[in-house]
Amino acid sequence: MTEVTSVPIQPIAKGSLVKLWLGVLVAVLIGAGIAWYSAPKGLSVSTITEGTGGTPAADDVVFVRYKGMLADGSTFDESQDLPLPIPGIFPEGNPLPLNQMVPGFSEGAQQMQKGGKYVLEIPAEKGYGAEEKANPQTGEVVIPANSDLTFEVEMIDFMSEEDFQNKIAQIQQMMAAQQGAQPGAPGAGGAPAPQGQ
């Protein structure tokens, strides 16, 4: 007959089980913290003032007022009021074609409604990534490589690219008609210009 040798199990010291579970919990929390910190940050759109109606599409032109800032709060870009609006043609704000913007701005703008004010936070990989952006006049770097960007945006209005191009053509026709109607302009029907002797 085979004999089984028994090994006595030592009792767990008082409080050791609690310490074991606390150690496991701390290890899980540290692992989750490292995973969260190293994970790429996503795009964030925070509403300051609610807008109304629909949202722009990826190929629309938006009319906005904006201020672009770096993580340290310094401003790298700010919209300037253009000699618009032209009543019945263009609304106020800067026209920005979304298909020509950095991916994060385009994606964020597509979540904004007309008349709303928003804070748009763009991680570097959806902005300019590893590329630096310099002022073309001074050569000074205004957006360092791998910079997260924050924009304060007021969405004034938006329209399709086709409507935008049609309205540009309309303005060009109006300007051509105004130039043709000036006295002394060729084909204006005014008195002929005096000829030298």
XYZ file of N, CA, C and O in Angstrom:
788
model
N 0.816 -1.156 0.000
C 0.000 0.000 0.000
C 0.868 1.229 0.000
O 1.903 1.274 0.646
N 0.439 2.226 -0.743
C 1.203 3.454 -0.862
C 0.790 4.404 0.249
O -0.373 4.534 0.598
N 1.798 5.031 0.744
C 1.538 5.969 1.833
C 1.603 7.395 1.278
O 2.487 7.742 0.529
N 0.655 8.212 1.626
C 0.615 9.614 1.191
C 1.242 10.451 2.273
O 0.881 10.337 3.442
N 2.189 11.249 1.844
C 2.831 12.140 2.797
C 2.061 13.450 2.800
O 1.799 14.039 1.771
N 1.698 13.881 3.931
C 0.960 15.139 4.012
C 1.909 16.276 4.370
O 2.839 16.114 5.129
N 1.643 17.411 3.743
C 2.412 18.620 4.023
C 1.472 19.547 4.758
O 0.400 19.870 4.272
N 1.853 19.954 5.904
C 0.952 20.831 6.658
C 0.885 22.214 6.013
O 1.878 22.771 5.572
N -0.303 22.762 5.909
C -0.513 24.101 5.372
C -0.411 25.069 6.528
O -1.096 24.913 7.551
N 0.451 26.055 6.327
C 0.630 27.047 7.366
C -0.545 28.017 7.343
O -1.019 28.413 6.276
N -1.017 28.413 8.464
C -2.115 29.379 8.484
C -1.619 30.738 7.964
O -0.467 31.097 8.138
N -2.526 31.446 7.289
C -2.197 32.772 6.774
C -2.191 33.732 7.948
O -3.111 33.744 8.772
N -1.136 34.531 7.981
C -1.014 35.497 9.073
C -2.156 36.492 9.001
O -2.646 36.829 7.914
N -2.570 36.972 10.141
C -3.676 37.915 10.239
C -3.351 39.173 9.421
O -2.282 39.741 9.541
N -4.252 39.601 8.534
C -4.075 40.791 7.719
C -3.362 40.543 6.408
O -3.310 41.426 5.553
N -2.783 39.369 6.186
C -2.045 39.103 4.950
C -2.969 39.018 3.744
O -2.600 39.447 2.646
N -4.156 38.474 3.925
C -5.102 38.372 2.822
C -5.515 39.766 2.339
O -5.588 40.022 1.127
N -5.719 40.676 3.256
C -6.079 42.049 2.903
C -4.931 42.686 2.125
O -5.130 43.343 1.104
N -3.691 42.472 2.582
C -2.520 43.028 1.898
C -2.388 42.439 0.494
O -2.038 43.140 -0.457
N -2.666 41.164 0.344
C -2.595 40.515 -0.955
C -3.583 41.158 -1.923
O -3.238 41.495 -3.057
N -4.834 41.330 -1.496
C -5.849 41.937 -2.353
C -5.528 43.400 -2.660
O -5.754 43.874 -3.772
N -5.012 44.128 -1.709
C -4.615 45.519 -1.959
C -3.495 45.576 -3.002
O -3.481 46.441 -3.862
N -2.549 44.630 -2.901
C -1.462 44.567 -3.883
C -1.981 44.304 -5.285
O -1.543 44.927 -6.252
N -2.947 43.392 -5.409
C -3.547 43.092 -6.710
C -4.272 44.326 -7.242
O -4.133 44.690 -8.416
N -5.019 44.996 -6.382
C -5.772 46.186 -6.786
C -4.822 47.298 -7.255
O -5.047 47.916 -8.295
N -3.741 47.520 -6.515
C -2.762 48.541 -6.902
C -2.142 48.193 -8.254
O -1.977 49.055 -9.123
N -1.793 46.935 -8.476
C -1.199 46.515 -9.747
C -2.165 46.754 -10.910
O -1.765 47.226 -11.982
N -3.455 46.455 -10.701
C -4.459 46.674 -11.744
C -4.601 48.167 -12.037
O -4.652 48.588 -13.199
N -4.645 48.992 -10.992
C -4.784 50.438 -11.186
C -3.568 51.023 -11.906
O -3.715 51.877 -12.785
N -2.385 50.592 -11.557
C -1.171 51.075 -12.228
C -1.193 50.680 -13.706
O -0.906 51.484 -14.583
N -1.574 49.438 -13.980
C -1.665 48.980 -15.370
C -2.677 49.787 -16.172
O -2.424 50.182 -17.310
N -3.830 50.068 -15.564
C -4.865 50.852 -16.257
C -4.382 52.276 -16.491
O -4.627 52.866 -17.554
N -3.684 52.849 -15.518
C -3.155 54.208 -15.665
C -2.141 54.305 -16.779
O -2.153 55.241 -17.578
N -1.242 53.332 -16.866
C -0.242 53.321 -17.935
C -0.925 53.166 -19.288
O -0.581 53.857 -20.244
N -1.910 52.308 -19.383
C -2.630 52.106 -20.648
C -3.360 53.381 -21.062
O -3.341 53.768 -22.226
N -3.988 54.069 -20.117
C -4.721 55.295 -20.434
C -3.762 56.389 -20.881
O -4.008 57.079 -21.853
N -2.644 56.545 -20.178
C -1.694 57.605 -20.493
C -1.046 57.383 -21.848
O -0.825 58.325 -22.600
N -0.740 56.145 -22.208
C -0.047 55.875 -23.465
C -0.995 55.746 -24.650
O -0.555 55.774 -25.793
N -2.291 55.618 -24.392
C -3.255 55.506 -25.494
C -3.386 56.851 -26.196
O -3.297 57.898 -25.573
N -3.587 56.843 -27.532
C -3.751 58.111 -28.231
C -5.012 58.819 -27.761
O -6.057 58.197 -27.582
N -4.888 60.117 -27.569
C -6.033 60.904 -27.108
C -6.930 61.186 -28.307
O -6.466 61.403 -29.414
N -8.213 61.216 -28.062
C -9.154 61.433 -29.149
C -9.544 62.888 -29.287
O -9.206 63.737 -28.481
N -10.269 63.148 -30.353
C -10.813 64.453 -30.642
C -11.898 64.776 -29.631
O -12.679 63.903 -29.255
N -11.971 66.025 -29.189
C -12.986 66.420 -28.217
C -13.665 67.704 -28.680
O -12.987 68.685 -29.011
N -14.997 67.694 -28.720
C -15.781 68.879 -29.045
C -16.677 69.173 -27.853
O -17.549 68.377 -27.517
N -16.440 70.319 -27.207
C -17.250 70.731 -26.056
C -18.139 71.896 -26.476
O -17.669 72.853 -27.087
N -19.421 71.815 -26.137
C -20.369 72.860 -26.502
C -20.383 73.950 -25.444
O -20.598 73.681 -24.267
N -20.169 75.185 -25.886
C -20.269 76.355 -25.008
C -21.670 76.941 -25.134
O -22.331 77.223 -24.147
N -22.120 77.141 -26.378
C -23.455 77.637 -26.674
C -24.068 76.720 -27.722
O -23.439 76.464 -28.753
N -25.259 76.225 -27.462
C -25.943 75.326 -28.402
C -26.245 76.034 -29.717
O -26.640 77.190 -29.730
N -26.072 75.311 -30.819
C -26.478 75.804 -32.119
C -27.821 75.199 -32.492
O -28.456 74.515 -31.678
N -28.260 75.431 -33.715
C -29.535 74.882 -34.176
C -29.353 74.286 -35.568
O -28.442 74.654 -36.303
N -30.237 73.373 -35.918
C -30.252 72.808 -37.253
C -29.252 71.699 -37.455
O -28.753 71.098 -36.506
N -28.937 71.470 -38.731
C -28.048 70.381 -39.106
C -26.588 70.717 -38.877
O -26.238 71.757 -38.307
N -25.739 69.814 -39.337
C -24.294 69.983 -39.211
C -23.675 69.912 -40.602
O -24.236 69.293 -41.504
N -22.497 70.530 -40.795
C -21.874 70.496 -42.122
C -21.376 69.110 -42.504
O -21.105 68.280 -41.634
N -21.251 68.896 -43.798
C -20.694 67.646 -44.335
C -19.199 67.831 -44.559
O -18.680 68.951 -44.529
N -18.500 66.746 -44.810
C -17.037 66.752 -44.949
C -16.545 67.622 -46.104
O -15.424 68.102 -46.085
N -17.389 67.849 -47.115
C -16.957 68.659 -48.254
C -17.634 70.023 -48.300
O -17.600 70.707 -49.314
N -18.216 70.468 -47.185
C -18.847 71.789 -47.115
C -17.815 72.866 -46.814
O -16.693 72.583 -46.386
N -18.224 74.105 -47.023
C -17.431 75.278 -46.633
C -18.130 75.870 -45.414
O -19.329 76.147 -45.451
N -17.381 76.028 -44.311
C -17.955 76.593 -43.092
C -17.548 78.055 -42.979
O -16.473 78.452 -43.435
N -18.407 78.857 -42.390
C -18.121 80.260 -42.098
C -18.022 80.353 -40.587
O -19.009 80.126 -39.880
N -16.820 80.646 -40.097
C -16.561 80.594 -38.659
C -15.746 81.795 -38.200
O -15.100 82.476 -38.993
N -15.798 82.009 -36.900
C -14.818 82.847 -36.195
C -14.089 81.873 -35.287
O -14.726 81.024 -34.650
N -12.761 81.964 -35.224
C -12.014 80.981 -34.453
C -10.762 81.589 -33.842
O -10.277 82.643 -34.280
N -10.251 80.889 -32.853
C -8.961 81.219 -32.234
C -8.268 79.890 -31.986
O -8.822 79.010 -31.326
N -7.049 79.717 -32.525
C -6.285 78.483 -32.367
C -5.180 78.669 -31.343
O -4.432 79.650 -31.399
N -5.086 77.719 -30.386
C -4.101 77.828 -29.309
C -3.326 76.535 -29.139
O -3.828 75.456 -29.424
N -2.100 76.671 -28.611
C -1.276 75.526 -28.254
C -1.594 75.123 -26.821
O -2.341 75.812 -26.112
N -1.015 74.010 -26.362
C -1.272 73.490 -25.014
C -0.893 74.488 -23.927
O -1.513 74.512 -22.865
N 0.098 75.368 -24.184
C 0.498 76.349 -23.172
C -0.401 77.584 -23.160
O -0.182 78.518 -22.400
N -1.420 77.604 -24.031
C -2.370 78.712 -24.068
C -2.006 79.812 -25.048
O -2.788 80.742 -25.250
N -0.826 79.727 -25.676
C -0.442 80.767 -26.632
C -1.239 80.618 -27.927
O -1.517 79.515 -28.384
N -1.618 81.755 -28.503
C -2.419 81.777 -29.729
C -1.504 81.670 -30.938
O -0.548 82.426 -31.067
N -1.797 80.732 -31.849
C -1.004 80.607 -33.071
C -1.766 81.096 -34.292
O -1.176 81.363 -35.337
N -3.100 81.234 -34.192
C -3.898 81.704 -35.324
C -5.227 82.229 -34.808
O -5.765 81.708 -33.822
N -5.730 83.253 -35.486
C -7.024 83.816 -35.105
C -7.683 84.366 -36.357
O -7.021 84.987 -37.190
N -8.970 84.130 -36.488
C -9.668 84.609 -37.679
C -9.728 86.130 -37.671
O -9.728 86.761 -36.620
N -9.728 86.678 -38.854
C -9.860 88.122 -39.042
C -11.136 88.358 -39.832
O -11.410 87.628 -40.785
N -11.885 89.365 -39.444
C -13.094 89.670 -40.206
C -12.705 90.102 -41.612
O -11.852 90.966 -41.805
N -13.286 89.435 -42.592
C -13.049 89.752 -43.998
C -14.058 90.796 -44.441
O -15.043 91.043 -43.750
N -13.848 91.402 -45.606
C -14.835 92.373 -46.086
C -16.099 91.662 -46.567
O -16.594 91.880 -47.648
N -16.563 90.776 -45.755
C -17.822 90.059 -45.963
C -18.656 90.407 -44.742
O -18.130 90.900 -43.768
N -19.875 90.227 -44.619
C -20.723 89.526 -45.575
C -21.105 90.416 -46.749
O -21.093 91.624 -46.647
N -21.427 89.778 -47.828
C -22.035 90.450 -48.959
C -23.493 90.048 -48.868
O -23.817 88.871 -49.017
N -24.359 90.997 -48.547
C -25.770 90.658 -48.305
C -26.342 89.783 -49.417
O -26.179 90.062 -50.591
N -26.961 88.699 -49.007
C -27.590 87.782 -49.937
C -26.632 86.804 -50.597
O -27.059 85.925 -51.326
N -25.324 86.973 -50.355
C -24.362 86.065 -50.985
C -23.599 85.272 -49.932
O -23.654 84.060 -49.905
N -22.854 85.967 -49.062
C -22.057 85.290 -48.036
C -22.426 85.773 -46.641
O -22.670 86.962 -46.445
N -22.422 84.865 -45.672
C -22.623 85.260 -44.277
C -21.328 85.824 -43.698
O -20.290 85.862 -44.369
N -21.370 86.249 -42.448
C -20.175 86.718 -41.752
C -19.225 85.546 -41.526
O -19.594 84.397 -41.698
N -18.004 85.857 -41.083
C -17.040 84.824 -40.718
C -16.070 84.494 -41.828
O -16.215 84.946 -42.955
N -15.069 83.707 -41.460
C -14.066 83.246 -42.416
C -14.547 81.974 -43.099
O -14.917 81.020 -42.423
N -14.521 81.940 -44.438
C -14.888 80.697 -45.122
C -13.724 79.712 -45.081
O -12.599 80.060 -45.431
N -13.981 78.495 -44.614
C -12.963 77.446 -44.562
C -13.516 76.180 -45.226
O -14.476 75.600 -44.732
N -12.927 75.732 -46.335
C -13.356 74.472 -46.951
C -12.873 73.304 -46.084
O -11.682 73.140 -45.873
N -13.797 72.515 -45.562
C -13.430 71.444 -44.632
C -12.529 70.393 -45.262
O -11.710 69.797 -44.576
N -12.655 70.181 -46.570
C -11.803 69.177 -47.208
C -10.355 69.645 -47.369
O -9.511 68.895 -47.837
N -10.054 70.884 -46.955
C -8.683 71.388 -47.016
C -8.108 71.650 -45.621
O -7.007 72.180 -45.495
N -8.851 71.296 -44.575
C -8.413 71.523 -43.202
C -7.742 70.261 -42.651
O -7.883 69.181 -43.210
N -7.009 70.411 -41.503
C -6.434 69.225 -40.864
C -7.580 68.300 -40.467
O -8.701 68.749 -40.206
N -7.346 66.984 -40.434
C -8.432 66.030 -40.159
C -9.216 66.332 -38.881
O -10.441 66.236 -38.867
N -8.541 66.714 -37.804
C -9.230 66.976 -36.545
C -10.185 68.145 -36.634
O -11.289 68.107 -36.079
N -9.800 69.211 -37.349
C -10.694 70.367 -37.484
C -11.904 69.983 -38.320
O -13.041 70.309 -37.971
N -11.665 69.265 -39.414
C -12.768 68.844 -40.276
C -13.750 67.945 -39.516
O -14.959 68.157 -39.554
N -13.231 66.950 -38.790
C -14.096 66.038 -38.026
C -14.872 66.792 -36.950
O -16.059 66.548 -36.749
N -14.199 67.690 -36.254
C -14.863 68.448 -35.189
C -15.941 69.368 -35.722
O -17.041 69.455 -35.161
N -15.655 70.062 -36.831
C -16.631 70.991 -37.409
C -17.897 70.269 -37.848
O -18.996 70.836 -37.791
N -17.758 69.005 -38.249
C -18.925 68.238 -38.683
C -19.857 67.882 -37.516
O -20.939 67.349 -37.728
N -19.448 68.195 -36.289
C -20.288 67.962 -35.109
C -20.901 69.265 -34.598
O -21.558 69.278 -33.567
N -20.659 70.378 -35.301
C -21.117 71.689 -34.846
C -22.354 72.143 -35.612
O -22.486 71.866 -36.791
N -23.219 72.868 -34.902
C -24.442 73.390 -35.510
C -24.325 74.897 -35.702
O -23.617 75.579 -34.956
N -25.077 75.397 -36.672
C -25.081 76.823 -36.975
C -25.477 77.633 -35.739
O -26.426 77.292 -35.045
N -24.715 78.689 -35.464
C -25.003 79.562 -34.330
C -24.379 79.110 -33.024
O -24.427 79.823 -32.033
N -23.765 77.934 -32.987
C -23.173 77.418 -31.758
C -21.741 77.881 -31.563
O -21.065 78.290 -32.500
N -21.303 77.820 -30.300
C -19.911 78.113 -29.950
C -19.339 76.873 -29.283
O -19.999 76.268 -28.437
N -18.111 76.521 -29.652
C -17.515 75.254 -29.239
C -16.041 75.412 -28.884
O -15.382 76.339 -29.340
N -15.536 74.457 -28.097
C -14.099 74.304 -27.878
C -13.730 72.959 -28.497
O -14.300 71.923 -28.147
N -12.809 73.007 -29.434
C -12.377 71.828 -30.188
C -10.942 71.503 -29.783
O -10.050 72.331 -29.945
N -10.729 70.312 -29.227
C -9.388 69.875 -28.838
C -8.942 68.786 -29.806
O -9.598 67.754 -29.932
N -7.818 69.044 -30.473
C -7.321 68.157 -31.517
C -5.981 67.571 -31.084
O -5.026 68.322 -30.869
N -5.884 66.237 -30.969
C -4.582 65.639 -30.652
C -3.635 65.808 -31.849
O -4.074 65.942 -32.988
N -2.341 65.803 -31.570
C -1.327 66.061 -32.603
C -1.502 65.174 -33.834
O -1.353 65.644 -34.962
N -1.844 63.904 -33.621
C -1.947 63.002 -34.779
C -3.126 63.346 -35.695
O -3.166 62.907 -36.841
N -4.086 64.149 -35.229
C -5.182 64.600 -36.089
C -5.005 66.061 -36.487
O -5.877 66.655 -37.101
N -3.839 66.621 -36.090
C -3.495 67.988 -36.459
C -2.378 67.952 -37.486
O -2.528 67.394 -38.561
N -1.215 68.503 -37.114
C -0.077 68.528 -38.024
C 0.929 67.425 -37.742
O 1.933 67.311 -38.431
N 0.690 66.601 -36.693
C 1.577 65.485 -36.399
C 3.006 65.935 -36.141
O 3.243 66.899 -35.425
N 3.970 65.256 -36.746
C 5.390 65.544 -36.532
C 5.879 66.729 -37.361
O 7.040 67.101 -37.291
N 4.992 67.335 -38.124
C 5.361 68.464 -38.984
C 5.303 69.777 -38.200
O 4.357 70.024 -37.463
N 6.329 70.624 -38.355
C 6.317 71.964 -37.765
C 5.634 72.915 -38.734
O 5.714 72.729 -39.942
N 4.999 73.933 -38.204
C 4.411 74.971 -39.050
C 5.071 76.297 -38.693
O 5.094 76.692 -37.532
N 5.605 76.967 -39.716
C 6.300 78.235 -39.515
C 5.539 79.365 -40.181
O 4.802 79.162 -41.151
N 5.732 80.572 -39.652
C 5.180 81.770 -40.259
C 5.922 81.981 -41.577
O 7.148 82.104 -41.585
N 5.212 82.019 -42.723
C 5.906 82.126 -44.012
C 6.663 83.444 -44.180
O 7.613 83.509 -44.943
N 6.282 84.488 -43.443
C 6.952 85.781 -43.582
C 8.202 85.879 -42.712
O 9.201 86.439 -43.137
N 8.136 85.319 -41.495
C 9.263 85.468 -40.564
C 10.098 84.194 -40.426
O 11.222 84.254 -39.942
N 9.540 83.046 -40.788
C 10.233 81.774 -40.617
C 10.149 81.238 -39.195
O 10.625 80.145 -38.912
N 9.526 81.989 -38.294
C 9.380 81.577 -36.892
C 8.416 80.395 -36.792
O 7.352 80.394 -37.415
N 8.787 79.373 -36.011
C 7.917 78.212 -35.809
C 6.757 78.637 -34.921
O 6.953 79.099 -33.799
N 5.534 78.498 -35.447
C 4.356 78.878 -34.662
C 3.637 77.656 -34.090
O 2.941 77.767 -33.088
N 3.793 76.502 -34.749
C 3.233 75.256 -34.227
C 4.366 74.225 -34.218
O 4.777 73.735 -35.268
N 4.904 73.917 -33.023
C 5.971 72.913 -32.953
C 5.454 71.526 -33.357
O 4.250 71.257 -33.335
N 6.376 70.659 -33.716
C 6.015 69.279 -34.076
C 5.311 68.605 -32.903
O 5.584 68.904 -31.739
N 4.387 67.711 -33.209
C 3.644 66.904 -32.228
C 2.874 67.750 -31.214
O 2.793 67.401 -30.039
N 2.296 68.855 -31.686
C 1.536 69.737 -30.801
C 0.051 69.396 -30.831
O -0.544 69.256 -31.902
N -0.548 69.300 -29.634
C -1.999 69.232 -29.523
C -2.525 70.642 -29.742
O -1.889 71.619 -29.338
N -3.682 70.757 -30.392
C -4.244 72.066 -30.723
C -5.612 72.236 -30.071
O -6.372 71.278 -29.947
N -5.926 73.466 -29.684
C -7.245 73.791 -29.143
C -7.793 74.971 -29.931
O -7.084 75.956 -30.149
N -9.035 74.850 -30.361
C -9.696 75.936 -31.085
C -10.966 76.335 -30.354
O -11.744 75.479 -29.929
N -11.179 77.641 -30.244
C -12.485 78.173 -29.853
C -13.150 78.530 -31.171
O -12.589 79.299 -31.963
N -14.324 77.964 -31.438
C -14.963 78.117 -32.744
C -16.401 78.588 -32.581
O -17.160 78.026 -31.787
N -16.773 79.616 -33.349
C -18.170 80.015 -33.478
C -18.601 79.637 -34.887
O -18.055 80.145 -35.870
N -19.548 78.708 -35.000
C -20.038 78.241 -36.309
C -21.162 79.185 -36.747
O -22.280 79.100 -36.241
N -20.842 80.073 -37.667
C -21.830 81.057 -38.112
C -22.775 80.445 -39.134
O -23.992 80.579 -39.027
N -22.222 79.756 -40.114
C -23.062 79.144 -41.150
C -22.200 78.175 -41.951
O -20.991 78.090 -41.741
N -22.819 77.465 -42.884
C -22.078 76.587 -43.788
C -22.876 76.397 -45.057
O -24.082 76.648 -45.094
N -22.176 75.994 -46.114
C -22.829 75.729 -47.403
C -22.006 74.701 -48.162
O -20.841 74.461 -47.821
N -22.591 74.133 -49.195
C -21.869 73.141 -49.991
C -20.774 73.835 -50.799
O -20.844 75.043 -51.073
N -19.764 73.067 -51.175
C -18.674 73.591 -52.007
C -19.228 74.130 -53.325
O -18.789 75.171 -53.811
N -20.216 73.440 -53.895
C -20.820 73.872 -55.162
C -21.497 75.229 -54.998
O -21.312 76.123 -55.827
N -22.286 75.413 -53.922
C -22.927 76.712 -53.673
C -21.875 77.801 -53.486
O -22.027 78.918 -53.985
N -20.811 77.478 -52.754
C -19.746 78.446 -52.515
C -19.120 78.890 -53.838
O -18.946 80.085 -54.085
N -18.807 77.936 -54.723
C -18.200 78.277 -56.013
C -19.163 79.090 -56.883
O -18.749 80.025 -57.586
N -20.455 78.745 -56.837
C -21.453 79.511 -57.598
C -21.521 80.953 -57.105
O -21.660 81.884 -57.896
N -21.415 81.148 -55.803
C -21.483 82.501 -55.244
C -20.213 83.292 -55.570
O -20.278 84.497 -55.801
N -19.064 82.622 -55.619
C -17.825 83.284 -56.042
C -17.987 83.768 -57.481
O -17.629 84.901 -57.819
N -18.541 82.918 -58.353
C -18.767 83.294 -59.751
C -19.733 84.470 -59.839
O -19.542 85.380 -60.660
N -20.742 84.487 -58.981
C -21.712 85.578 -58.949
C -21.013 86.899 -58.585
O -21.268 87.930 -59.208
N -20.117 86.860 -57.615
C -19.378 88.063 -57.211
C -18.484 88.533 -58.357
O -18.409 89.734 -58.646
N -17.821 87.595 -59.026
C -16.949 87.965 -60.147
C -17.751 88.636 -61.265
O -17.301 89.608 -61.861
N -18.957 88.142 -61.528
C -19.820 88.745 -62.553
C -20.238 90.150 -62.139
O -20.256 91.064 -62.961
N -20.578 90.335 -60.850
C -20.967 91.654 -60.357
C -19.807 92.638 -60.491
O -19.994 93.788 -60.896
N -18.586 92.189 -60.161
C -17.419 93.063 -60.252
C -17.128 93.430 -61.703
O -16.806 94.578 -62.010
N -17.251 92.463 -62.596
C -17.020 92.733 -64.017
C -18.053 93.722 -64.545
O -17.724 94.625 -65.322
N -19.302 93.583 -64.114
C -20.359 94.491 -64.551
C -20.102 95.899 -64.024
O -20.323 96.880 -64.737
N -19.625 96.024 -62.799
C -19.321 97.337 -62.231
C -18.174 97.995 -62.976
O -18.203 99.189 -63.244
N -17.136 97.231 -63.319
C -16.001 97.795 -64.043
C -16.408 98.240 -65.437
O -15.950 99.251 -65.928
N -17.295 97.485 -66.071
C -17.761 97.830 -67.410
C -18.666 99.043 -67.421
O -18.784 99.726 -68.427
N -19.295 99.383 -66.306
C -20.229 100.505 -66.236
C -19.535 101.810 -65.868
O -20.161 102.852 -65.840
N -18.244 101.806 -65.590
C -17.539 103.032 -65.219
C -17.350 103.913 -66.453
O -17.005 103.406 -67.528
N -17.558 105.250 -66.319
C -17.369 106.153 -67.473
C -15.939 106.063 -67.997
O -14.987 105.966 -67.228
N -15.796 106.082 -69.303
C -14.486 106.029 -69.924
C -13.939 104.625 -70.076
O -12.908 104.427 -70.682
N -14.628 103.622 -69.508
C -14.172 102.245 -69.641
C -14.534 101.742 -71.023
O -15.548 102.146 -71.588
N -13.709 100.911 -71.612
C -14.038 100.385 -72.952
C -15.411 99.730 -72.949
O -15.739 98.957 -72.071
N -16.203 100.093 -73.915
C -17.538 99.508 -74.042
C -18.542 100.105 -73.076
O -19.659 99.639 -72.971
N -18.198 101.182 -72.358
C -19.108 101.754 -71.378
C -20.087 102.706 -72.045
O -21.026 103.151 -71.410
N -19.845 103.102 -73.271
C -20.787 103.977 -73.957
C -20.591 105.435 -73.598
O -21.395 106.269 -73.935
N -19.523 105.772 -72.925
C -19.255 107.155 -72.559
C -18.612 107.872 -73.735
O -18.422 107.348 -74.820
N -18.256 109.135 -73.514
C -17.612 109.910 -74.548
C -16.237 109.328 -74.855
O -15.572 108.840 -73.951
N -15.826 109.385 -76.104
C -14.511 108.824 -76.424
C -13.411 109.642 -75.762
O -13.538 110.839 -75.567
N -12.335 108.964 -75.425
C -11.201 109.651 -74.806
C -10.541 110.544 -75.839
O -10.453 110.178 -77.013
N -10.093 111.769 -75.415
C -9.456 112.671 -76.387
C -8.165 112.054 -76.923
O -7.436 111.418 -76.194
N -7.923 112.283 -78.193
C -6.729 111.726 -78.812
C -5.680 112.819 -78.904
O -5.982 113.978 -79.130
N -4.454 112.422 -78.718
C -3.347 113.402 -78.775
C -3.064 113.813 -80.198
O -3.415 113.161 -81.163
N -2.464 115.040 -80.353
C -2.190 115.555 -81.690
C -0.815 115.246 -82.118
O 0.151 115.213 -81.586
